[in-house]
Coordinates of C-alpha atoms in Angstrom, one line a residue:
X6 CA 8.6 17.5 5.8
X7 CA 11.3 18.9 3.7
X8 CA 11.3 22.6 3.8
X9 CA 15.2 24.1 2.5
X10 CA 17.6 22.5 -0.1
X11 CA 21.2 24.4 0.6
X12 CA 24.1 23.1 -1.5
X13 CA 28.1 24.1 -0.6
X14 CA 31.3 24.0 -2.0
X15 CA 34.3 24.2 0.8
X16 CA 34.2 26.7 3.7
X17 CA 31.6 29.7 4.1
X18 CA 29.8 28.2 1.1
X19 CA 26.4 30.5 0.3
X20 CA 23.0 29.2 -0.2
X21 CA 21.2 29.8 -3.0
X22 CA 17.9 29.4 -2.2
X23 CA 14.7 28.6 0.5
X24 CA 11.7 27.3 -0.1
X25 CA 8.6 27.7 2.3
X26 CA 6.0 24.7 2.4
X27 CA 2.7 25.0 4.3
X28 CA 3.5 28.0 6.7
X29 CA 6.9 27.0 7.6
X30 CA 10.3 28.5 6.5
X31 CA 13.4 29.0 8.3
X32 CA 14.3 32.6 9.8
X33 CA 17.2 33.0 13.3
X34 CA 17.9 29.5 14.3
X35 CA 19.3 28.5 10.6
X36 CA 18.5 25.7 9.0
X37 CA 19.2 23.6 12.8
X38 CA 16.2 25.4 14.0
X39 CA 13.4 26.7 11.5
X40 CA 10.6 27.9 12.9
X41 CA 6.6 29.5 11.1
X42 CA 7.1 32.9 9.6
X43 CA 4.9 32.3 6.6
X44 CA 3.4 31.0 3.7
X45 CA 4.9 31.3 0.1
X46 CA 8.4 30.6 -2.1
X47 CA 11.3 33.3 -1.1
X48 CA 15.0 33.5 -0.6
X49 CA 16.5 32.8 2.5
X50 CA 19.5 34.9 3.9
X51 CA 20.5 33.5 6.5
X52 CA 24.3 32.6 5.3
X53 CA 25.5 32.6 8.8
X54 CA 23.3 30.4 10.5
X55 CA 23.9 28.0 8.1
X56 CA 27.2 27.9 7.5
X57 CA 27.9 27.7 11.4
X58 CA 25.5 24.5 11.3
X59 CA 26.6 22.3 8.0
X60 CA 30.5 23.5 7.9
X61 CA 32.0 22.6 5.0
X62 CA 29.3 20.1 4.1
X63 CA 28.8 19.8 0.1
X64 CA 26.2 17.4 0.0
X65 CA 22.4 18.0 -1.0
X66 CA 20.7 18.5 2.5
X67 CA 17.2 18.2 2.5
X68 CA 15.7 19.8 5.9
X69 CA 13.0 18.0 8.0
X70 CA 11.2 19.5 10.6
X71 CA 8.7 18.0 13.4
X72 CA 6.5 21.2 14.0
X73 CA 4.0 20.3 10.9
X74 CA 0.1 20.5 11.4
X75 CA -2.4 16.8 10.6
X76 CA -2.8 17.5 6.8
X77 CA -5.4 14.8 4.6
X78 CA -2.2 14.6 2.5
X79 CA 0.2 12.8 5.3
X80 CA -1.1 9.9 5.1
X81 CA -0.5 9.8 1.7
X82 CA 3.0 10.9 1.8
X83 CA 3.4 7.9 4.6
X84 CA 2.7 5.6 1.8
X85 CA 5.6 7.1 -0.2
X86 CA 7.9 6.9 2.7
X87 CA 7.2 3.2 3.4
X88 CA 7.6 2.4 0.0
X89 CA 10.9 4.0 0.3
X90 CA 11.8 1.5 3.2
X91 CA 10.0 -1.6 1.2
X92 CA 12.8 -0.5 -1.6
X93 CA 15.8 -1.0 0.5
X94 CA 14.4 -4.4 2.3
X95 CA 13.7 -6.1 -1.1
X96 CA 16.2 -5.2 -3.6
X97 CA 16.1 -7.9 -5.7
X98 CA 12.0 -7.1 -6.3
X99 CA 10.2 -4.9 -8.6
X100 CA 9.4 -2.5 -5.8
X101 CA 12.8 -1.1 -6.3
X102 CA 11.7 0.6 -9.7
X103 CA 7.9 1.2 -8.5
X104 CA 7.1 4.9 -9.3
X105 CA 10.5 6.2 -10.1
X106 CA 11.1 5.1 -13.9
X107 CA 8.7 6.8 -16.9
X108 CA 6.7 3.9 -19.2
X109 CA 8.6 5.5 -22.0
X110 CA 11.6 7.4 -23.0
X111 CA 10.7 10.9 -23.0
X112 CA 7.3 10.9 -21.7
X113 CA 6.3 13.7 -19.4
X114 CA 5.0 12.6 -16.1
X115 CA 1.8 14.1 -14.8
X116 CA 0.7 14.8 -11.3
X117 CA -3.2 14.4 -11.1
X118 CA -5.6 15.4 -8.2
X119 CA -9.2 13.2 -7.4
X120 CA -11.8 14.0 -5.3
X121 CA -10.1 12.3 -2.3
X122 CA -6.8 11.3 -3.7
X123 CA -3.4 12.2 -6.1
X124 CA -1.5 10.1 -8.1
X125 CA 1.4 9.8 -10.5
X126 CA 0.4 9.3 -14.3
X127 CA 3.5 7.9 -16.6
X128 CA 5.3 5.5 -14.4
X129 CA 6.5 2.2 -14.4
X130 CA 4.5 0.2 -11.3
X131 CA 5.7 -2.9 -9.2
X132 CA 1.6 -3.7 -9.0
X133 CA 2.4 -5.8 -6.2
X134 CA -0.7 -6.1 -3.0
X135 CA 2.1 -7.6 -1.3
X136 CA 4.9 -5.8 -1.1
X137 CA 4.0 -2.1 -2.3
X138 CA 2.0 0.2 0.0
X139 CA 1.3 2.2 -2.7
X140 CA -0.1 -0.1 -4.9
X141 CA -1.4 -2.3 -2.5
X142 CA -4.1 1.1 -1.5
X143 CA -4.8 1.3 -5.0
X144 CA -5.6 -2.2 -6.4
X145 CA -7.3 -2.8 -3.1
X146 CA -9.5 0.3 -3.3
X147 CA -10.7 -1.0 -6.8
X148 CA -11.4 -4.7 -5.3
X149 CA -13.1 -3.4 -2.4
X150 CA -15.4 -1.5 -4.8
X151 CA -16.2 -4.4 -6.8
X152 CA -16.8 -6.7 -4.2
X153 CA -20.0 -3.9 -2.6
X154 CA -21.2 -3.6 -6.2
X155 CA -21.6 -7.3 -6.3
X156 CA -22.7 -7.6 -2.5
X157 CA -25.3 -4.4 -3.1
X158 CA -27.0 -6.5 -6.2
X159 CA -26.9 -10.0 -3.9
X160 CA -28.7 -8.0 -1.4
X161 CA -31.1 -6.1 -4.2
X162 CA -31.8 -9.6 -5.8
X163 CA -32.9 -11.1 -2.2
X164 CA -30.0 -13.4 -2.0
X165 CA -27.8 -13.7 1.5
X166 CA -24.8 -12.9 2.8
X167 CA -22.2 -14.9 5.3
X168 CA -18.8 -13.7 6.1
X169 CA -16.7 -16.6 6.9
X170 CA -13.4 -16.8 8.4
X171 CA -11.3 -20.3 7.9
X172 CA -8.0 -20.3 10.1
X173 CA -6.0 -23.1 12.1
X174 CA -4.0 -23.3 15.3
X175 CA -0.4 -22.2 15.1
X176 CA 2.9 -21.9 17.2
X177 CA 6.1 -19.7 17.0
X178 CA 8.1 -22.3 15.6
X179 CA 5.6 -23.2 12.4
X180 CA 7.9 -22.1 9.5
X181 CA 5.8 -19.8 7.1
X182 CA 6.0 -21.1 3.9
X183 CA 5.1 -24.8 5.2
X184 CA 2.0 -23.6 6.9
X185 CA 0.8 -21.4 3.9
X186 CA 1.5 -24.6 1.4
X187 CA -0.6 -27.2 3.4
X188 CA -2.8 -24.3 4.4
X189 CA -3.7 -24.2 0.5
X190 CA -4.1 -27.2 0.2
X191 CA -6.6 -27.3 3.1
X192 CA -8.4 -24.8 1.3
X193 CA -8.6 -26.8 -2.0
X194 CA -9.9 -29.9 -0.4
X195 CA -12.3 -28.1 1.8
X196 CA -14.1 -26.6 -1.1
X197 CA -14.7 -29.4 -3.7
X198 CA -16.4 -33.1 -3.6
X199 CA -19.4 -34.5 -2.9
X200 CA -19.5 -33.7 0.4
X201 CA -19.0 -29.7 0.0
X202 CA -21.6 -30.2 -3.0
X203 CA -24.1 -31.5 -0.4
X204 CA -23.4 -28.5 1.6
X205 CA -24.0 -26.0 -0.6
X206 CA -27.4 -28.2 -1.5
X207 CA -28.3 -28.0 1.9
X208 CA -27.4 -24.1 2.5
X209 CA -28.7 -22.9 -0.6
X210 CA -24.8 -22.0 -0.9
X211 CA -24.0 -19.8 -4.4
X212 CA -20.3 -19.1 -5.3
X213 CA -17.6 -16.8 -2.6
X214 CA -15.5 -13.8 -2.8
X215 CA -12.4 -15.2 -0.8
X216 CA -9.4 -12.9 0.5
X217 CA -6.0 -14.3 2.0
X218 CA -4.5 -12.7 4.7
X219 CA -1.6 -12.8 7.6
X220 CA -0.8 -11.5 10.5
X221 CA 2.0 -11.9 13.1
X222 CA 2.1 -11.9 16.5
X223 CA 3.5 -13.8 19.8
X224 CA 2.1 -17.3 18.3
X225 CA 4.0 -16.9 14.9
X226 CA 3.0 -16.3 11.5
X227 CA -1.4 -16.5 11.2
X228 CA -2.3 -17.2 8.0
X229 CA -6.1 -16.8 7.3
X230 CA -9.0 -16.7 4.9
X231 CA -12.0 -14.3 5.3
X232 CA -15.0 -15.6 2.1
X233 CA -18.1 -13.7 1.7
X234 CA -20.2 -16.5 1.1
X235 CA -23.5 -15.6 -1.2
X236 CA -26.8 -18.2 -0.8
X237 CA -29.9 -18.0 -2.9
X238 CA -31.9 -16.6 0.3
X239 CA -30.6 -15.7 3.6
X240 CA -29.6 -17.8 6.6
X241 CA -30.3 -16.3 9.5
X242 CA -30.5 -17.7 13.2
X243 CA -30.4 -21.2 13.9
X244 CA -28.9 -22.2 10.6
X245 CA -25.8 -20.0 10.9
X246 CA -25.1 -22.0 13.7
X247 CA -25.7 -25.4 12.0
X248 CA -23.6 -24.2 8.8
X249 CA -20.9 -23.6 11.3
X250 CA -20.7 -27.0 13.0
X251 CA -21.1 -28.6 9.4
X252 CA -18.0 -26.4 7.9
X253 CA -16.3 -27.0 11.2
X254 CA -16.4 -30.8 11.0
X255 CA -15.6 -30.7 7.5
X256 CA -12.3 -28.4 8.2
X257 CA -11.7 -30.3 11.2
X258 CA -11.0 -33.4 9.0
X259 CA -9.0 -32.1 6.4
X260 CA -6.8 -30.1 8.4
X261 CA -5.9 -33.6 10.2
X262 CA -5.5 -35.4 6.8
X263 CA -2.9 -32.6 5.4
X264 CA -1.3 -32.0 9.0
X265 CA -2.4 -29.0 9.8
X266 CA -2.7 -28.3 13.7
X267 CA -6.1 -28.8 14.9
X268 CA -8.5 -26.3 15.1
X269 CA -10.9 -25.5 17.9
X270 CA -14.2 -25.2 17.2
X271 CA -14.2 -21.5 18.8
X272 CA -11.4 -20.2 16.4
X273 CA -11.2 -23.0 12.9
X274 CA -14.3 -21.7 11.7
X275 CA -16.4 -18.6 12.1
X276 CA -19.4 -17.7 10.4
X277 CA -21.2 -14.5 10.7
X278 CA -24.3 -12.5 9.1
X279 CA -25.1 -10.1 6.0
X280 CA -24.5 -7.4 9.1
X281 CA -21.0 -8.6 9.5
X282 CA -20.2 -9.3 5.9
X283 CA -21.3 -5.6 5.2
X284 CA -19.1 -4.3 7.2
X285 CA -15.7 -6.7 6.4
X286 CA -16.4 -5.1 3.0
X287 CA -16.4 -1.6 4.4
X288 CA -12.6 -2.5 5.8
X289 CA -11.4 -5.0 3.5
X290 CA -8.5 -6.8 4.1
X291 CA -5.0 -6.0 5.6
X292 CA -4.1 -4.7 1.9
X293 CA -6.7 -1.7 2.7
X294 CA -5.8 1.8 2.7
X295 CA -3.0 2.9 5.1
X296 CA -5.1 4.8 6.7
X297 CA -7.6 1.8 8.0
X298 CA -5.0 -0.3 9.5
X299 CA -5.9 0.4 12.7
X300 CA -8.7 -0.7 12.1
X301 CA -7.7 -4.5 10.8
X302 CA -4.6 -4.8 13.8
X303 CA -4.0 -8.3 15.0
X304 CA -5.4 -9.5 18.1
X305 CA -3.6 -9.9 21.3
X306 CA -0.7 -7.0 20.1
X307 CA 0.2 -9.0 16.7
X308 CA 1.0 -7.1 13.7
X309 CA -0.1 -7.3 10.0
X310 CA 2.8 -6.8 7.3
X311 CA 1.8 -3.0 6.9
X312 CA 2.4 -3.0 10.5
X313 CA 5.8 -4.9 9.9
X314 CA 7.0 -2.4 7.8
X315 CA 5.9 0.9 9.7
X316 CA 8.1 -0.8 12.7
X317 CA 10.9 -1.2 10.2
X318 CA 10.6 2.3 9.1
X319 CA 11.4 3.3 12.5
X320 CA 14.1 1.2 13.0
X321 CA 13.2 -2.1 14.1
X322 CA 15.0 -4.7 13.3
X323 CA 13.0 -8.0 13.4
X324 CA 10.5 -6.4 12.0
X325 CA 12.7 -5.7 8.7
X326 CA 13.1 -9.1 8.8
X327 CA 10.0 -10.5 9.0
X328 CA 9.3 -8.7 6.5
X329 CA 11.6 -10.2 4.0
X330 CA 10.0 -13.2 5.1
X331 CA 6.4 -12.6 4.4
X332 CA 7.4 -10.3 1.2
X333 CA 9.3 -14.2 0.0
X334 CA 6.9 -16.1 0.6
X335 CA 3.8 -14.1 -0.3
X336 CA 5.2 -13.3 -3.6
X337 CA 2.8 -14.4 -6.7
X338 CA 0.1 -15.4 -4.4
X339 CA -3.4 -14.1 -5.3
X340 CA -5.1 -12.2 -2.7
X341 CA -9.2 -11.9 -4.1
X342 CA -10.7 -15.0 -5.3
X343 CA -14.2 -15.0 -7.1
X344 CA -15.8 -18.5 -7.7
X345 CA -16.2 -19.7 -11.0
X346 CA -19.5 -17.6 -12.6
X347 CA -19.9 -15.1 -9.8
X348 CA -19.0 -12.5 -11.7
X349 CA -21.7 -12.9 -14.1
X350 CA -24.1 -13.8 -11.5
X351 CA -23.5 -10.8 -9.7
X352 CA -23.3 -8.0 -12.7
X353 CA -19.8 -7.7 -11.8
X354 CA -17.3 -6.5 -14.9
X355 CA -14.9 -9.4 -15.8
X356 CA -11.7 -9.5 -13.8
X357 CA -9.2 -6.8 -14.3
X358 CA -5.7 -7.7 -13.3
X359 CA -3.8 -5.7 -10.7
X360 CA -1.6 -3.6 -13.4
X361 CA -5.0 -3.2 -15.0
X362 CA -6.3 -1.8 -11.4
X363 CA -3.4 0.3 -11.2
X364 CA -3.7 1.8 -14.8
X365 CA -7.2 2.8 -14.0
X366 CA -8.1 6.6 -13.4
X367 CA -11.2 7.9 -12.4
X368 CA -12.9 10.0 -14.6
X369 CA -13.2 13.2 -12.0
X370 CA -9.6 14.5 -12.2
X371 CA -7.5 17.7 -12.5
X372 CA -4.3 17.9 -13.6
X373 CA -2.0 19.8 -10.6
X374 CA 1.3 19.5 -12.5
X375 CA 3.3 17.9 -15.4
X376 CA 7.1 17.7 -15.1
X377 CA 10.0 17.2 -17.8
X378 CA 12.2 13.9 -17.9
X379 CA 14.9 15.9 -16.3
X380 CA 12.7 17.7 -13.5
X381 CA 11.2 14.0 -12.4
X382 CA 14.4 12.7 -11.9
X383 CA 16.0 15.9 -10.0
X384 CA 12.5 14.4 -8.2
X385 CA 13.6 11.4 -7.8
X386 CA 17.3 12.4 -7.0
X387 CA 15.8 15.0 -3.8
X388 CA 13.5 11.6 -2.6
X389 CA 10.5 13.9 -2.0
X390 CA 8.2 11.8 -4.3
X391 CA 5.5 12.0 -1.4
X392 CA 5.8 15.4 -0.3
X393 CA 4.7 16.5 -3.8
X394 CA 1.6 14.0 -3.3
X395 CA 0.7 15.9 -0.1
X396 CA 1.1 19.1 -1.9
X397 CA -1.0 18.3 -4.8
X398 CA -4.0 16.9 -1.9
X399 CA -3.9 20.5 0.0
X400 CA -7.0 22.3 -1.6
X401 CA -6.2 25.9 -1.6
X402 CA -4.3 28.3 -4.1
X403 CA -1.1 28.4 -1.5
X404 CA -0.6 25.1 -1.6
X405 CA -0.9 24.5 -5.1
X406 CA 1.4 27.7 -5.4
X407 CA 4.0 26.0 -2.8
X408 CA 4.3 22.9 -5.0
X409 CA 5.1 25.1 -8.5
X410 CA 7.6 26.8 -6.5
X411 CA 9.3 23.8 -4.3
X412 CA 9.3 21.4 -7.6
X413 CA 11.0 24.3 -9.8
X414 CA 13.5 24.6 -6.7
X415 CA 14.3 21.0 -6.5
X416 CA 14.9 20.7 -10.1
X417 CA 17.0 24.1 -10.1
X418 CA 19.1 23.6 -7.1
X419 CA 19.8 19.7 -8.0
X420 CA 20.8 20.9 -12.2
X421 CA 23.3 23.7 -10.3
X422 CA 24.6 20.7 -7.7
X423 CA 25.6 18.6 -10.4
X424 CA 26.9 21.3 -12.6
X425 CA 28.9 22.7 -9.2
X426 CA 30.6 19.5 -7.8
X427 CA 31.1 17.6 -10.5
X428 CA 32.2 20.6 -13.7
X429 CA 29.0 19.3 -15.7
X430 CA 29.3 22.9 -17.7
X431 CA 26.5 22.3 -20.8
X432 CA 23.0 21.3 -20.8
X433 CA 23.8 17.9 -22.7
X434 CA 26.9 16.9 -20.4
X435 CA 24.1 17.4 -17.9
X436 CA 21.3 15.8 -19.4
X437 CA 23.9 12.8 -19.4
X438 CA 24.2 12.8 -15.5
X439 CA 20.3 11.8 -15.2
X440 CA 20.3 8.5 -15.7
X441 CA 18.3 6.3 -13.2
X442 CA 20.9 4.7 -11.8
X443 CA 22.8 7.9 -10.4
X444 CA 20.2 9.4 -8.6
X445 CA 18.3 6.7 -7.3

């Protein structure tokens, strides 16, 4: 958590001012060792303490500090962080202008609060379920909503339910992008021809919602499919054991014919109940919300790429790289597949795309803030993107009052940087500094 800017130029350099955030300010240990005095915006005096701990430091320093209460709006500002981290692993991606660049030339951007929720309004998004945490909660909160409003009506209208997961044996040394091409093709074959046909006959079979995921653990790269399955009347019992062992050997055979490794009859195929298809709806996908991952980890201590990239975050190495890998080979892959007509079938809206998903607002909102071009890049400059986010989420008048105040100190004390180190002297010499690419 950020909670004092200082700026300096050469020894015994003065700060200008102190911001408080959620209870915490600095007071006698300095800016090395800030401790709770209070809630609010006010100026902090403590020249000598600072000085003694930065020297003759003139950069922007933006102070962290560990003794911060569980706020709703972490988790949030976690996204923001890790989307910070996604930037610097995939450069050459469209993450790396996701939320910092306005849709158009002038155009304020606008901080808006939901019911549960805050987002950015006036920004350029990557849009990407892959490589974006913050878009990848977004577009996969809509999905995961369409998908119950079509499961509620299935259930309403008497029809059934199956949740089936389709997977394959694989080993550490199985590169990725080979697995997930023949994996597709697996896929393909598995659901067309006669012989699918006459299982759906038999089964009473009706059209699937399909989602691709992958995981990563001490056996490689596992990528799978989990399809909610929808049949004119429900199978229950003995038949969801006889639709296994009919999907099985069907999946058995093709798996052999594109070279697949095997599958065992345990693992290739698993078919479960409206019960269990209810609730793989409730935590949908590894694309879900950040904060349901734990509830979609790997088995047997693998990791899914959300996972990847928290571990990266902090440092770890092959996990940045594996990363890179997935984030490569991932790229332009859909995620939610509806069968032909299922839509209709279901009362579901046509499909939106994921920028449409992202675009989408919900009709319960209050505006908590609206900031200048020149303000949203001082924004961007100070990286605390996701700090505002977690101030706009805290529901009382002090927080909302400790955002005002710490976005009007940003912008201030990054305008009187500039202007200090580098002899900007007029507002149009410094409304030339903020371009994008210097304060990235």
């Amino acid at each position: 958590m950020l909670v004092v800017f200082v700026f300096g130029e050469g020894p015994g350099f003065e700060v200008c001012q102190g911001v408080w955030v959620w209870g915490v300010g600095v007071s006698g240990g300095g800016v090395a060792g800030g401790v709770v005095v209070g809630v609010g915006v006010g100026v902090v005096s403590q020249e000598g303490s600072v000085s003694e701990a930065l020297g003759t430091d003139t950069r922007l320093l933006l102070h962290p500090t560990d003794d911060i209460p569980d706020r709703p709006g972490q988790r949030y500002k976690r996204r923001y962080d890790l989307q910070e981290t996604a930037r610097k692993l995939l450069p050459g991606y469209r993450i790396r202008v996701c939320g910092l660049v306005a849709t158009e030339p002038g155009k304020t951007i606008k901080l808006f609060r939901g019911s549960s929720t805050a987002w950015f309004s006036g920004l350029m998004h990557c849009s990407s379920v892959w490589h974006c945490p913050v878009c990848s909660a977004k577009i996969s909160d809509h999905r995961q909503k369409e998908i119950q409003k079509g499961l509620d009506y299935a259930i309403h209208q008497g029809m059934g339910a199956v949740l089936i997961t389709t997977t394959f044996r694989h080993g550490i040394d199985d590169p990725l992008p080979d697995t997930l091409g023949k994996f597709a093709i697996a896929l393909r074959r598995m659901k067309s021809g006669k012989g699918y046909k006459t299982i759906c006959q038999r089964f009473g079979l009706d059209g699937e919602i399909r989602a691709l995921e992958v995981t990563h653990g001490h056996n490689g790269w596992h990528p799978h499919t989990h399809a909610i399955t929808f049949s004119k009347k429900p199978i229950t019992g003995h038949d969801l054991t006889r639709l296994k062992r009919v999907l099985f050997a069907r999946w058995y055979a093709i798996c052999q014919k594109v070279g697949l490794p095997l599958p065992t009859y345990k693992n290739g195929i698993d078919v479960r109940g409206a019960k269990y298809a209810a609730e793989y709806v409730v935590k949908f996908g590894f694309a879900a919300e950040l904060s349901k991952a734990n509830q979609k980890k790997a088995r047997r201590g693998g990791r899914n790429p959300w996972q990847l990239l928290e571990d990266a975050h902090n440092g770890d190495g092959r996990a940045a790289w594996l990363f890179r890998e997935y984030a490569q080979h991932f790229k332009g892959k859909r995620q939610i597949f509806w069968s032909r007509g299922l839509r209709d079938r279901l009362a579901v809206d046509a499909e939106c795309t994921d920028q449409e998903a992202m675009d989408f607002e919900p009709e319960e909102k209050q505006l908590v803030a609206e900031f200048s071009i020149h303000t949203w890049r001082a924004i961007v400059k100070a990286r605390c993107i996701g700090q505002l986010v977690a101030l706009a989420l805290d529901e009382n008048d002090q927080g909302r009052n400790a955002l005002l105040g710490y976005v009007e100190h940003i912008r201030q004390t990054v305008s009187i940087f500039i202007n200090k180190t580098m002899g900007y002297q007029t507002a149009a010499e410094l409304d030339g500094m903020w371009e994008f690419r210097d304060v990235r």
